[in-house]
PDB file of N, CA and C in Angstrom:
ATOM      1  N   MET K   1       5.960 -10.344  -1.540  1.00 60.00           N
ATOM      2  CA  MET K   1       4.556 -10.681  -1.374  1.00 60.00           C
ATOM      3  C   MET K   1       4.261 -11.179   0.042  1.00 60.00           C
ATOM      4  N   THR K   2       5.262 -11.166   0.906  1.00 70.00           N
ATOM      5  CA  THR K   2       5.034 -11.566   2.285  1.00 70.00           C
ATOM      6  C   THR K   2       4.285 -10.448   2.997  1.00 70.00           C
ATOM      7  N   PRO K   3       3.068 -10.702   3.456  1.00 76.00           N
ATOM      8  CA  PRO K   3       2.291  -9.626   4.081  1.00 76.00           C
ATOM      9  C   PRO K   3       2.852  -9.253   5.450  1.00 76.00           C
ATOM     10  N   ALA K   4       2.689  -8.002   5.778  1.00 83.00           N
ATOM     11  CA  ALA K   4       3.089  -7.523   7.097  1.00 83.00           C
ATOM     12  C   ALA K   4       2.042  -7.957   8.115  1.00 83.00           C
ATOM     13  N   LYS K   5       2.483  -8.151   9.339  1.00 86.00           N
ATOM     14  CA  LYS K   5       1.534  -8.451  10.414  1.00 86.00           C
ATOM     15  C   LYS K   5       1.046  -7.171  11.063  1.00 86.00           C
ATOM     16  N   LYS K   6       1.830  -6.103  10.908  1.00 89.00           N
ATOM     17  CA  LYS K   6       1.478  -4.823  11.516  1.00 89.00           C
ATOM     18  C   LYS K   6       1.913  -3.703  10.581  1.00 89.00           C
ATOM     19  N   VAL K   7       1.037  -2.720  10.358  1.00 90.00           N
ATOM     20  CA  VAL K   7       1.369  -1.545   9.562  1.00 90.00           C
ATOM     21  C   VAL K   7       0.982  -0.292  10.343  1.00 90.00           C
ATOM     22  N   THR K   8       1.711   0.782  10.080  1.00 91.00           N
ATOM     23  CA  THR K   8       1.423   2.070  10.697  1.00 91.00           C
ATOM     24  C   THR K   8       1.316   3.102   9.591  1.00 91.00           C
ATOM     25  N   PHE K   9       0.224   3.856   9.577  1.00 90.00           N
ATOM     26  CA  PHE K   9       0.019   4.928   8.614  1.00 90.00           C
ATOM     27  C   PHE K   9       0.199   6.267   9.302  1.00 90.00           C
ATOM     28  N   SER K  10       0.769   7.223   8.576  1.00 92.00           N
ATOM     29  CA  SER K  10       0.806   8.608   9.034  1.00 92.00           C
ATOM     30  C   SER K  10       0.703   9.493   7.797  1.00 92.00           C
ATOM     31  N   MET K  11       0.183  10.692   7.983  1.00 92.00           N
ATOM     32  CA  MET K  11      -0.006  11.598   6.854  1.00 92.00           C
ATOM     33  C   MET K  11       0.527  12.976   7.213  1.00 92.00           C
ATOM     34  N   THR K  12       1.362  13.506   6.324  1.00 93.00           N
ATOM     35  CA  THR K  12       1.881  14.852   6.465  1.00 93.00           C
ATOM     36  C   THR K  12       1.665  15.553   5.136  1.00 93.00           C
ATOM     37  N   GLY K  13       0.762  16.516   5.107  1.00 92.00           N
ATOM     38  CA  GLY K  13       0.467  17.197   3.851  1.00 92.00           C
ATOM     39  C   GLY K  13      -0.040  16.214   2.820  1.00 92.00           C
ATOM     40  N   ALA K  14       0.651  16.156   1.675  1.00 94.00           N
ATOM     41  CA  ALA K  14       0.238  15.281   0.573  1.00 94.00           C
ATOM     42  C   ALA K  14       0.964  13.943   0.582  1.00 94.00           C
ATOM     43  N   GLU K  15       1.687  13.654   1.669  1.00 95.00           N
ATOM     44  CA  GLU K  15       2.432  12.397   1.769  1.00 95.00           C
ATOM     45  C   GLU K  15       1.789  11.485   2.801  1.00 95.00           C
ATOM     46  N   VAL K  16       1.497  10.255   2.377  1.00 95.00           N
ATOM     47  CA  VAL K  16       0.960   9.241   3.279  1.00 95.00           C
ATOM     48  C   VAL K  16       2.034   8.168   3.425  1.00 95.00           C
ATOM     49  N   ASP K  17       2.524   7.991   4.649  1.00 96.00           N
ATOM     50  CA  ASP K  17       3.590   7.024   4.897  1.00 96.00           C
ATOM     51  C   ASP K  17       3.031   5.754   5.512  1.00 96.00           C
ATOM     52  N   LEU K  18       3.489   4.632   4.995  1.00 94.00           N
ATOM     53  CA  LEU K  18       3.143   3.329   5.532  1.00 94.00           C
ATOM     54  C   LEU K  18       4.448   2.669   5.948  1.00 94.00           C
ATOM     55  N   VAL K  19       4.547   2.271   7.201  1.00 95.00           N
ATOM     56  CA  VAL K  19       5.710   1.547   7.704  1.00 95.00           C
ATOM     57  C   VAL K  19       5.198   0.207   8.214  1.00 95.00           C
ATOM     58  N   ASP K  20       5.885  -0.875   7.811  1.00 92.00           N
ATOM     59  CA  ASP K  20       5.427  -2.191   8.247  1.00 92.00           C
ATOM     60  C   ASP K  20       6.443  -2.841   9.178  1.00 92.00           C
ATOM     61  N   ASP K  21       6.082  -4.005   9.678  1.00 90.00           N
ATOM     62  CA  ASP K  21       6.942  -4.704  10.629  1.00 90.00           C
ATOM     63  C   ASP K  21       8.142  -5.395   9.977  1.00 90.00           C
ATOM     64  N   HIS K  22       8.317  -5.225   8.675  1.00 87.00           N
ATOM     65  CA  HIS K  22       9.496  -5.710   7.961  1.00 87.00           C
ATOM     66  C   HIS K  22      10.481  -4.562   7.746  1.00 87.00           C
ATOM     67  N   ASP K  23      10.250  -3.434   8.457  1.00 89.00           N
ATOM     68  CA  ASP K  23      11.073  -2.221   8.347  1.00 89.00           C
ATOM     69  C   ASP K  23      11.087  -1.646   6.939  1.00 89.00           C
ATOM     70  N   ARG K  24       9.967  -1.768   6.237  1.00 91.00           N
ATOM     71  CA  ARG K  24       9.820  -1.161   4.912  1.00 91.00           C
ATOM     72  C   ARG K  24       8.960   0.082   5.054  1.00 91.00           C
ATOM     73  N   LYS K  25       9.369   1.154   4.379  1.00 93.00           N
ATOM     74  CA  LYS K  25       8.579   2.382   4.374  1.00 93.00           C
ATOM     75  C   LYS K  25       8.170   2.673   2.943  1.00 93.00           C
ATOM     76  N   ARG K  26       6.876   2.891   2.755  1.00 93.00           N
ATOM     77  CA  ARG K  26       6.320   3.282   1.468  1.00 93.00           C
ATOM     78  C   ARG K  26       5.744   4.678   1.642  1.00 93.00           C
ATOM     79  N   ALA K  27       6.248   5.627   0.861  1.00 95.00           N
ATOM     80  CA  ALA K  27       5.763   7.006   0.925  1.00 95.00           C
ATOM     81  C   ALA K  27       4.869   7.236  -0.289  1.00 95.00           C
ATOM     82  N   PHE K  28       3.568   7.325  -0.057  1.00 96.00           N
ATOM     83  CA  PHE K  28       2.601   7.549  -1.132  1.00 96.00           C
ATOM     84  C   PHE K  28       2.442   9.060  -1.309  1.00 96.00           C
ATOM     85  N   MET K  29       2.840   9.575  -2.481  1.00 96.00           N
ATOM     86  CA  MET K  29       2.795  11.006  -2.769  1.00 96.00           C
ATOM     87  C   MET K  29       1.533  11.310  -3.565  1.00 96.00           C
ATOM     88  N   THR K  30       0.680  12.148  -3.017  1.00 95.00           N
ATOM     89  CA  THR K  30      -0.624  12.391  -3.633  1.00 95.00           C
ATOM     90  C   THR K  30      -0.711  13.729  -4.358  1.00 95.00           C
ATOM     91  N   ASP K  31       0.418  14.445  -4.496  1.00 94.00           N
ATOM     92  CA  ASP K  31       0.369  15.773  -5.115  1.00 94.00           C
ATOM     93  C   ASP K  31       1.056  15.854  -6.473  1.00 94.00           C
ATOM     94  N   GLY K  32       1.423  14.731  -7.052  1.00 91.00           N
ATOM     95  CA  GLY K  32       2.011  14.720  -8.392  1.00 91.00           C
ATOM     96  C   GLY K  32       3.477  15.122  -8.456  1.00 91.00           C
ATOM     97  N   ARG K  33       4.132  15.263  -7.318  1.00 90.00           N
ATOM     98  CA  ARG K  33       5.550  15.667  -7.323  1.00 90.00           C
ATOM     99  C   ARG K  33       6.429  14.597  -7.969  1.00 90.00           C
ATOM    100  N   LYS K  34       7.610  15.013  -8.393  1.00 90.00           N
ATOM    101  CA  LYS K  34       8.578  14.085  -8.970  1.00 90.00           C
ATOM    102  C   LYS K  34       9.057  13.134  -7.880  1.00 90.00           C
ATOM    103  N   LEU K  35       9.027  11.856  -8.179  1.00 92.00           N
ATOM    104  CA  LEU K  35       9.404  10.837  -7.205  1.00 92.00           C
ATOM    105  C   LEU K  35      10.900  10.563  -7.270  1.00 92.00           C
ATOM    106  N   GLN K  36      11.472  10.267  -6.116  1.00 88.00           N
ATOM    107  CA  GLN K  36      12.878   9.894  -6.053  1.00 88.00           C
ATOM    108  C   GLN K  36      12.996   8.388  -6.231  1.00 88.00           C
ATOM    109  N   LYS K  37      13.908   7.974  -7.093  1.00 85.00           N
ATOM    110  CA  LYS K  37      14.173   6.546  -7.272  1.00 85.00           C
ATOM    111  C   LYS K  37      15.070   6.091  -6.129  1.00 85.00           C
ATOM    112  N   SER K  38      14.700   5.011  -5.491  1.00 82.00           N
ATOM    113  CA  SER K  38      15.487   4.495  -4.376  1.00 82.00           C
ATOM    114  C   SER K  38      16.021   3.122  -4.734  1.00 82.00           C
ATOM    115  N   LYS K  39      17.299   2.913  -4.476  1.00 82.00           N
ATOM    116  CA  LYS K  39      17.884   1.591  -4.674  1.00 82.00           C
ATOM    117  C   LYS K  39      17.711   0.736  -3.427  1.00 82.00           C
ATOM    118  N   ASP K  40      17.273   1.369  -2.346  1.00 85.00           N
ATOM    119  CA  ASP K  40      17.049   0.694  -1.072  1.00 85.00           C
ATOM    120  C   ASP K  40      15.632   0.130  -1.071  1.00 85.00           C
ATOM    121  N   GLU K  41      15.513  -1.195  -0.990  1.00 82.00           N
ATOM    122  CA  GLU K  41      14.190  -1.818  -1.022  1.00 82.00           C
ATOM    123  C   GLU K  41      13.355  -1.501   0.211  1.00 82.00           C
ATOM    124  N   SER K  42      13.996  -0.971   1.259  1.00 89.00           N
ATOM    125  CA  SER K  42      13.237  -0.663   2.474  1.00 89.00           C
ATOM    126  C   SER K  42      12.577   0.719   2.415  1.00 89.00           C
ATOM    127  N   TYR K  43      12.843   1.510   1.364  1.00 92.00           N
ATOM    128  CA  TYR K  43      12.187   2.808   1.196  1.00 92.00           C
ATOM    129  C   TYR K  43      11.795   2.987  -0.260  1.00 92.00           C
ATOM    130  N   GLN K  44      10.544   3.377  -0.469  1.00 91.00           N
ATOM    131  CA  GLN K  44      10.067   3.555  -1.830  1.00 91.00           C
ATOM    132  C   GLN K  44       9.054   4.681  -1.866  1.00 91.00           C
ATOM    133  N   GLU K  45       9.169   5.577  -2.850  1.00 93.00           N
ATOM    134  CA  GLU K  45       8.179   6.616  -3.083  1.00 93.00           C
ATOM    135  C   GLU K  45       7.259   6.154  -4.206  1.00 93.00           C
ATOM    136  N   ILE K  46       5.961   6.335  -4.002  1.00 94.00           N
ATOM    137  CA  ILE K  46       4.966   5.818  -4.932  1.00 94.00           C
ATOM    138  C   ILE K  46       3.943   6.911  -5.216  1.00 94.00           C
ATOM    139  N   ALA K  47       3.626   7.119  -6.491  1.00 95.00           N
ATOM    140  CA  ALA K  47       2.591   8.077  -6.867  1.00 95.00           C
ATOM    141  C   ALA K  47       1.230   7.493  -6.493  1.00 95.00           C
ATOM    142  N   ALA K  48       0.383   8.322  -5.891  1.00 96.00           N
ATOM    143  CA  ALA K  48      -0.928   7.850  -5.451  1.00 96.00           C
ATOM    144  C   ALA K  48      -1.932   8.991  -5.538  1.00 96.00           C
ATOM    145  N   LYS K  49      -3.195   8.640  -5.343  1.00 96.00           N
ATOM    146  CA  LYS K  49      -4.265   9.651  -5.335  1.00 96.00           C
ATOM    147  C   LYS K  49      -5.375   9.154  -4.429  1.00 96.00           C
ATOM    148  N   PHE K  50      -6.186  10.089  -3.991  1.00 95.00           N
ATOM    149  CA  PHE K  50      -7.365   9.728  -3.213  1.00 95.00           C
ATOM    150  C   PHE K  50      -8.554   9.642  -4.153  1.00 95.00           C
ATOM    151  N   GLU K  51      -9.309   8.572  -4.028  1.00 95.00           N
ATOM    152  CA  GLU K  51     -10.586   8.398  -4.729  1.00 95.00           C
ATOM    153  C   GLU K  51     -11.619   8.220  -3.630  1.00 95.00           C
ATOM    154  N   GLY K  52     -12.261   9.326  -3.255  1.00 93.00           N
ATOM    155  CA  GLY K  52     -13.166   9.290  -2.117  1.00 93.00           C
ATOM    156  C   GLY K  52     -12.353   9.018  -0.871  1.00 93.00           C
ATOM    157  N   ASN K  53     -12.703   7.967  -0.143  1.00 92.00           N
ATOM    158  CA  ASN K  53     -11.980   7.628   1.085  1.00 92.00           C
ATOM    159  C   ASN K  53     -10.918   6.545   0.864  1.00 92.00           C
ATOM    160  N   ARG K  54     -10.611   6.263  -0.386  1.00 96.00           N
ATOM    161  CA  ARG K  54      -9.619   5.235  -0.705  1.00 96.00           C
ATOM    162  C   ARG K  54      -8.322   5.880  -1.188  1.00 96.00           C
ATOM    163  N   LEU K  55      -7.189   5.310  -0.798  1.00 97.00           N
ATOM    164  CA  LEU K  55      -5.884   5.709  -1.306  1.00 97.00           C
ATOM    165  C   LEU K  55      -5.517   4.698  -2.390  1.00 97.00           C
ATOM    166  N   VAL K  56      -5.244   5.185  -3.608  1.00 97.00           N
ATOM    167  CA  VAL K  56      -5.029   4.309  -4.757  1.00 97.00           C
ATOM    168  C   VAL K  56      -3.685   4.635  -5.416  1.00 97.00           C
ATOM    169  N   SER K  57      -2.925   3.593  -5.760  1.00 95.00           N
ATOM    170  CA  SER K  57      -1.667   3.783  -6.488  1.00 95.00           C
ATOM    171  C   SER K  57      -1.621   2.841  -7.682  1.00 95.00           C
ATOM    172  N   ASP K  58      -0.915   3.270  -8.723  1.00 90.00           N
ATOM    173  CA  ASP K  58      -0.609   2.426  -9.871  1.00 90.00           C
ATOM    174  C   ASP K  58       0.896   2.260  -9.878  1.00 90.00           C
ATOM    175  N   GLU K  59       1.358   1.010  -9.872  1.00 88.00           N
ATOM    176  CA  GLU K  59       2.780   0.729  -9.698  1.00 88.00           C
ATOM    177  C   GLU K  59       3.228  -0.362 -10.660  1.00 88.00           C
ATOM    178  N   LYS K  60       4.529  -0.610 -10.637  1.00 80.00           N
ATOM    179  CA  LYS K  60       5.100  -1.764 -11.322  1.00 80.00           C
ATOM    180  C   LYS K  60       5.893  -2.547 -10.295  1.00 80.00           C
ATOM    181  N   ASP K  61       5.785  -3.877 -10.368  1.00 72.00           N
ATOM    182  CA  ASP K  61       6.563  -4.699  -9.446  1.00 72.00           C
ATOM    183  C   ASP K  61       8.009  -4.771  -9.962  1.00 72.00           C
ATOM    184  N   PRO K  62       8.910  -5.396  -9.216  1.00 70.00           N
ATOM    185  CA  PRO K  62      10.319  -5.451  -9.645  1.00 70.00           C
ATOM    186  C   PRO K  62      10.533  -6.088 -11.021  1.00 70.00           C
ATOM    187  N   ARG K  63       9.582  -6.892 -11.480  1.00 74.00           N
ATOM    188  CA  ARG K  63       9.699  -7.531 -12.801  1.00 74.00           C
ATOM    189  C   ARG K  63       9.067  -6.702 -13.911  1.00 74.00           C
ATOM    190  N   GLY K  64       8.488  -5.541 -13.551  1.00 76.00           N
ATOM    191  CA  GLY K  64       7.883  -4.670 -14.552  1.00 76.00           C
ATOM    192  C   GLY K  64       6.407  -4.937 -14.800  1.00 76.00           C
ATOM    193  N   ASN K  65       5.804  -5.843 -14.037  1.00 78.00           N
ATOM    194  CA  ASN K  65       4.378  -6.118 -14.187  1.00 78.00           C
ATOM    195  C   ASN K  65       3.562  -4.992 -13.561  1.00 78.00           C
ATOM    196  N   LYS K  66       2.433  -4.675 -14.164  1.00 84.00           N
ATOM    197  CA  LYS K  66       1.572  -3.612 -13.651  1.00 84.00           C
ATOM    198  C   LYS K  66       0.806  -4.071 -12.422  1.00 84.00           C
ATOM    199  N   MET K  67       0.625  -3.115 -11.498  1.00 89.00           N
ATOM    200  CA  MET K  67      -0.061  -3.425 -10.256  1.00 89.00           C
ATOM    201  C   MET K  67      -0.748  -2.159  -9.760  1.00 89.00           C
ATOM    202  N   SER K  68      -1.946  -2.300  -9.234  1.00 93.00           N
ATOM    203  CA  SER K  68      -2.572  -1.177  -8.534  1.00 93.00           C
ATOM    204  C   SER K  68      -2.856  -1.643  -7.114  1.00 93.00           C
ATOM    205  N   ARG K  69      -2.770  -0.680  -6.202  1.00 94.00           N
ATOM    206  CA  ARG K  69      -2.938  -0.985  -4.779  1.00 94.00           C
ATOM    207  C   ARG K  69      -3.965  -0.001  -4.229  1.00 94.00           C
ATOM    208  N   THR K  70      -4.888  -0.519  -3.424  1.00 97.00           N
ATOM    209  CA  THR K  70      -5.919   0.319  -2.819  1.00 97.00           C
ATOM    210  C   THR K  70      -5.953   0.059  -1.318  1.00 97.00           C
ATOM    211  N   PHE K  71      -6.019   1.146  -0.543  1.00 96.00           N
ATOM    212  CA  PHE K  71      -6.197   1.062   0.900  1.00 96.00           C
ATOM    213  C   PHE K  71      -7.527   1.714   1.245  1.00 96.00           C
ATOM    214  N   GLU K  72      -8.319   1.048   2.085  1.00 96.00           N
ATOM    215  CA  GLU K  72      -9.569   1.644   2.544  1.00 96.00           C
ATOM    216  C   GLU K  72      -9.973   1.032   3.879  1.00 96.00           C
ATOM    217  N   LEU K  73     -10.671   1.842   4.670  1.00 94.00           N
ATOM    218  CA  LEU K  73     -11.179   1.380   5.957  1.00 94.00           C
ATOM    219  C   LEU K  73     -12.494   0.654   5.768  1.00 94.00           C
ATOM    220  N   SER K  74     -12.755  -0.306   6.631  1.00 94.00           N
ATOM    221  CA  SER K  74     -14.061  -0.969   6.636  1.00 94.00           C
ATOM    222  C   SER K  74     -15.106   0.046   7.100  1.00 94.00           C
ATOM    223  N   GLU K  75     -16.365  -0.269   6.873  1.00 93.00           N
ATOM    224  CA  GLU K  75     -17.455   0.646   7.258  1.00 93.00           C
ATOM    225  C   GLU K  75     -17.434   0.984   8.731  1.00 93.00           C
ATOM    226  N   ASP K  76     -17.096   0.007   9.581  1.00 92.00           N
ATOM    227  CA  ASP K  76     -17.087   0.257  11.026  1.00 92.00           C
ATOM    228  C   ASP K  76     -15.752   0.824  11.516  1.00 92.00           C
ATOM    229  N   GLY K  77     -14.758   0.994  10.608  1.00 89.00           N
ATOM    230  CA  GLY K  77     -13.481   1.570  10.975  1.00 89.00           C
ATOM    231  C   GLY K  77     -12.593   0.658  11.797  1.00 89.00           C
ATOM    232  N   ARG K  78     -12.916  -0.622  11.878  1.00 93.00           N
ATOM    233  CA  ARG K  78     -12.152  -1.561  12.706  1.00 93.00           C
ATOM    234  C   ARG K  78     -11.131  -2.374  11.897  1.00 93.00           C
ATOM    235  N   GLN K  79     -11.182  -2.265  10.559  1.00 94.00           N
ATOM    236  CA  GLN K  79     -10.242  -2.999   9.725  1.00 94.00           C
ATOM    237  C   GLN K  79      -9.767  -2.105   8.580  1.00 94.00           C
ATOM    238  N   LEU K  80      -8.538  -2.373   8.144  1.00 94.00           N
ATOM    239  CA  LEU K  80      -7.974  -1.714   6.979  1.00 94.00           C
ATOM    240  C   LEU K  80      -7.822  -2.765   5.897  1.00 94.00           C
ATOM    241  N   TYR K  81      -8.345  -2.480   4.716  1.00 95.00           N
ATOM    242  CA  TYR K  81      -8.227  -3.400   3.589  1.00 95.00           C
ATOM    243  C   TYR K  81      -7.152  -2.887   2.638  1.00 95.00           C
ATOM    244  N   GLU K  82      -6.232  -3.769   2.258  1.00 94.00           N
ATOM    245  CA  GLU K  82      -5.246  -3.483   1.215  1.00 94.00           C
ATOM    246  C   GLU K  82      -5.532  -4.461   0.090  1.00 94.00           C
ATOM    247  N   THR K  83      -5.857  -3.943  -1.083  1.00 95.00           N
ATOM    248  CA  THR K  83      -6.190  -4.789  -2.217  1.00 95.00           C
ATOM    249  C   THR K  83      -5.186  -4.545  -3.335  1.00 95.00           C
ATOM    250  N   LEU K  84      -4.561  -5.612  -3.808  1.00 92.00           N
ATOM    251  CA  LEU K  84      -3.612  -5.539  -4.919  1.00 92.00           C
ATOM    252  C   LEU K  84      -4.255  -6.149  -6.156  1.00 92.00           C
ATOM    253  N   HIS K  85      -4.204  -5.418  -7.271  1.00 92.00           N
ATOM    254  CA  HIS K  85      -4.642  -5.924  -8.574  1.00 92.00           C
ATOM    255  C   HIS K  85      -3.382  -5.996  -9.421  1.00 92.00           C
ATOM    256  N   MET K  86      -3.006  -7.213  -9.829  1.00 88.00           N
ATOM    257  CA  MET K  86      -1.780  -7.397 -10.590  1.00 88.00           C
ATOM    258  C   MET K  86      -2.086  -8.027 -11.935  1.00 88.00           C
ATOM    259  N   THR K  87      -1.366  -7.561 -12.958  1.00 84.00           N
ATOM    260  CA  THR K  87      -1.440  -8.154 -14.278  1.00 84.00           C
ATOM    261  C   THR K  87      -0.056  -8.698 -14.586  1.00 84.00           C
ATOM    262  N   ALA K  88       0.024  -9.997 -14.830  1.00 74.00           N
ATOM    263  CA  ALA K  88       1.344 -10.608 -15.002  1.00 74.00           C
ATOM    264  C   ALA K  88       1.281 -11.765 -15.982  1.00 74.00           C
ATOM    265  N   GLY K  89       2.452 -12.162 -16.404  1.00 72.00           N
ATOM    266  CA  GLY K  89       2.572 -13.336 -17.263  1.00 72.00           C
ATOM    267  C   GLY K  89       2.371 -13.013 -18.731  1.00 72.00           C
ATOM    268  N   ARG K  90       2.641 -13.990 -19.537  1.00 77.00           N
ATOM    269  CA  ARG K  90       2.500 -13.818 -20.991  1.00 77.00           C
ATOM    270  C   ARG K  90       1.065 -13.568 -21.409  1.00 77.00           C
ATOM    271  N   ASP K  91       0.125 -14.125 -20.648  1.00 80.00           N
ATOM    272  CA  ASP K  91      -1.291 -13.974 -21.004  1.00 80.00           C
ATOM    273  C   ASP K  91      -1.950 -12.800 -20.284  1.00 80.00           C
ATOM    274  N   ASN K  92      -1.144 -11.955 -19.585  1.00 80.00           N
ATOM    275  CA  ASN K  92      -1.662 -10.793 -18.846  1.00 80.00           C
ATOM    276  C   ASN K  92      -2.795 -11.165 -17.904  1.00 80.00           C
ATOM    277  N   THR K  93      -2.624 -12.245 -17.174  1.00 84.00           N
ATOM    278  CA  THR K  93      -3.616 -12.692 -16.211  1.00 84.00           C
ATOM    279  C   THR K  93      -3.702 -11.705 -15.060  1.00 84.00           C
ATOM    280  N   THR K  94      -4.929 -11.371 -14.675  1.00 87.00           N
ATOM    281  CA  THR K  94      -5.136 -10.465 -13.553  1.00 87.00           C
ATOM    282  C   THR K  94      -5.317 -11.288 -12.287  1.00 87.00           C
ATOM    283  N   ARG K  95      -4.582 -10.894 -11.261  1.00 89.00           N
ATOM    284  CA  ARG K  95      -4.700 -11.543  -9.959  1.00 89.00           C
ATOM    285  C   ARG K  95      -5.078 -10.485  -8.940  1.00 89.00           C
ATOM    286  N   VAL K  96      -5.922 -10.848  -8.005  1.00 93.00           N
ATOM    287  CA  VAL K  96      -6.335  -9.935  -6.948  1.00 93.00           C
ATOM    288  C   VAL K  96      -5.991 -10.563  -5.608  1.00 93.00           C
ATOM    289  N   ILE K  97      -5.281  -9.803  -4.787  1.00 92.00           N
ATOM    290  CA  ILE K  97      -4.916 -10.251  -3.440  1.00 92.00           C
ATOM    291  C   ILE K  97      -5.428  -9.199  -2.474  1.00 92.00           C
ATOM    292  N   ARG K  98      -6.081  -9.642  -1.426  1.00 94.00           N
ATOM    293  CA  ARG K  98      -6.597  -8.704  -0.426  1.00 94.00           C
ATOM    294  C   ARG K  98      -6.048  -9.079   0.943  1.00 94.00           C
ATOM    295  N   TYR K  99      -5.440  -8.096   1.587  1.00 92.00           N
ATOM    296  CA  TYR K  99      -4.969  -8.243   2.956  1.00 92.00           C
ATOM    297  C   TYR K  99      -5.924  -7.472   3.857  1.00 92.00           C
ATOM    298  N   VAL K 100      -6.200  -8.034   5.021  1.00 93.00           N
ATOM    299  CA  VAL K 100      -7.080  -7.383   5.988  1.00 93.00           C
ATOM    300  C   VAL K 100      -6.301  -7.225   7.285  1.00 93.00           C
ATOM    301  N   TYR K 101      -6.228  -5.978   7.745  1.00 92.00           N
ATOM    302  CA  TYR K 101      -5.522  -5.675   8.999  1.00 92.00           C
ATOM    303  C   TYR K 101      -6.545  -5.235  10.026  1.00 92.00           C
ATOM    304  N   ASP K 102      -6.539  -5.862  11.200  1.00 92.00           N
ATOM    305  CA  ASP K 102      -7.420  -5.450  12.293  1.00 92.00           C
ATOM    306  C   ASP K 102      -6.812  -4.225  12.970  1.00 92.00           C
ATOM    307  N   ILE K 103      -7.651  -3.247  13.254  1.00 89.00           N
ATOM    308  CA  ILE K 103      -7.207  -2.048  13.966  1.00 89.00           C
ATOM    309  C   ILE K 103      -7.464  -2.288  15.439  1.00 89.00           C
ATOM    310  N   PRO K 104      -6.412  -2.220  16.267  1.00 85.00           N
ATOM    311  CA  PRO K 104      -6.599  -2.519  17.684  1.00 85.00           C
ATOM    312  C   PRO K 104      -7.475  -1.490  18.376  1.00 85.00           C
ATOM    313  N   ILE K 105      -8.240  -1.957  19.343  1.00 82.00           N
ATOM    314  CA  ILE K 105      -9.088  -1.074  20.134  1.00 82.00           C
ATOM    315  C   ILE K 105      -8.205  -0.456  21.213  1.00 82.00           C
ATOM    316  N   PRO K 106      -8.201   0.877  21.309  1.00 79.00           N
ATOM    317  CA  PRO K 106      -7.365   1.509  22.343  1.00 79.00           C
ATOM    318  C   PRO K 106      -7.799   1.059  23.737  1.00 79.00           C
ATOM    319  N   SER K 107      -6.814   0.801  24.580  1.00 77.00           N
ATOM    320  CA  SER K 107      -7.140   0.390  25.953  1.00 77.00           C
ATOM    321  C   SER K 107      -7.497   1.627  26.775  1.00 77.00           C
ATOM    322  N   PRO K 108      -8.486   1.487  27.666  1.00 79.00           N
ATOM    323  CA  PRO K 108      -8.878   2.640  28.483  1.00 79.00           C
ATOM    324  C   PRO K 108      -7.761   3.024  29.444  1.00 79.00           C
ATOM    325  N   LYS K 109      -7.703   4.320  29.705  1.00 72.00           N
ATOM    326  CA  LYS K 109      -6.633   4.807  30.603  1.00 72.00           C
ATOM    327  C   LYS K 109      -7.158   5.032  31.983  1.00 72.00           C
TER     328      LYS K 109
END
């Protein structure tokens, strides 16, 4: 649950890769392909889909609790929002965590 200070997104075909400053890579697969199970916590394949301009995944955390994750750009394109919806505990309490990443302004050349 330690948020990254910096993330990098790239997209190749139906795969959206997120690499963070903790050297973790998350490969979001948007075409329904069979996912590879990884024992390495620094690499994970996750089923995802696009809902309009949002990238959405439904996942389970290491304890088996349900979680959905959404990535979307702010209206002005200057921030990336990552929103986690988690259901956990005996009472299935829903928790929402939102991370906001500022997109740096390119320096003029």
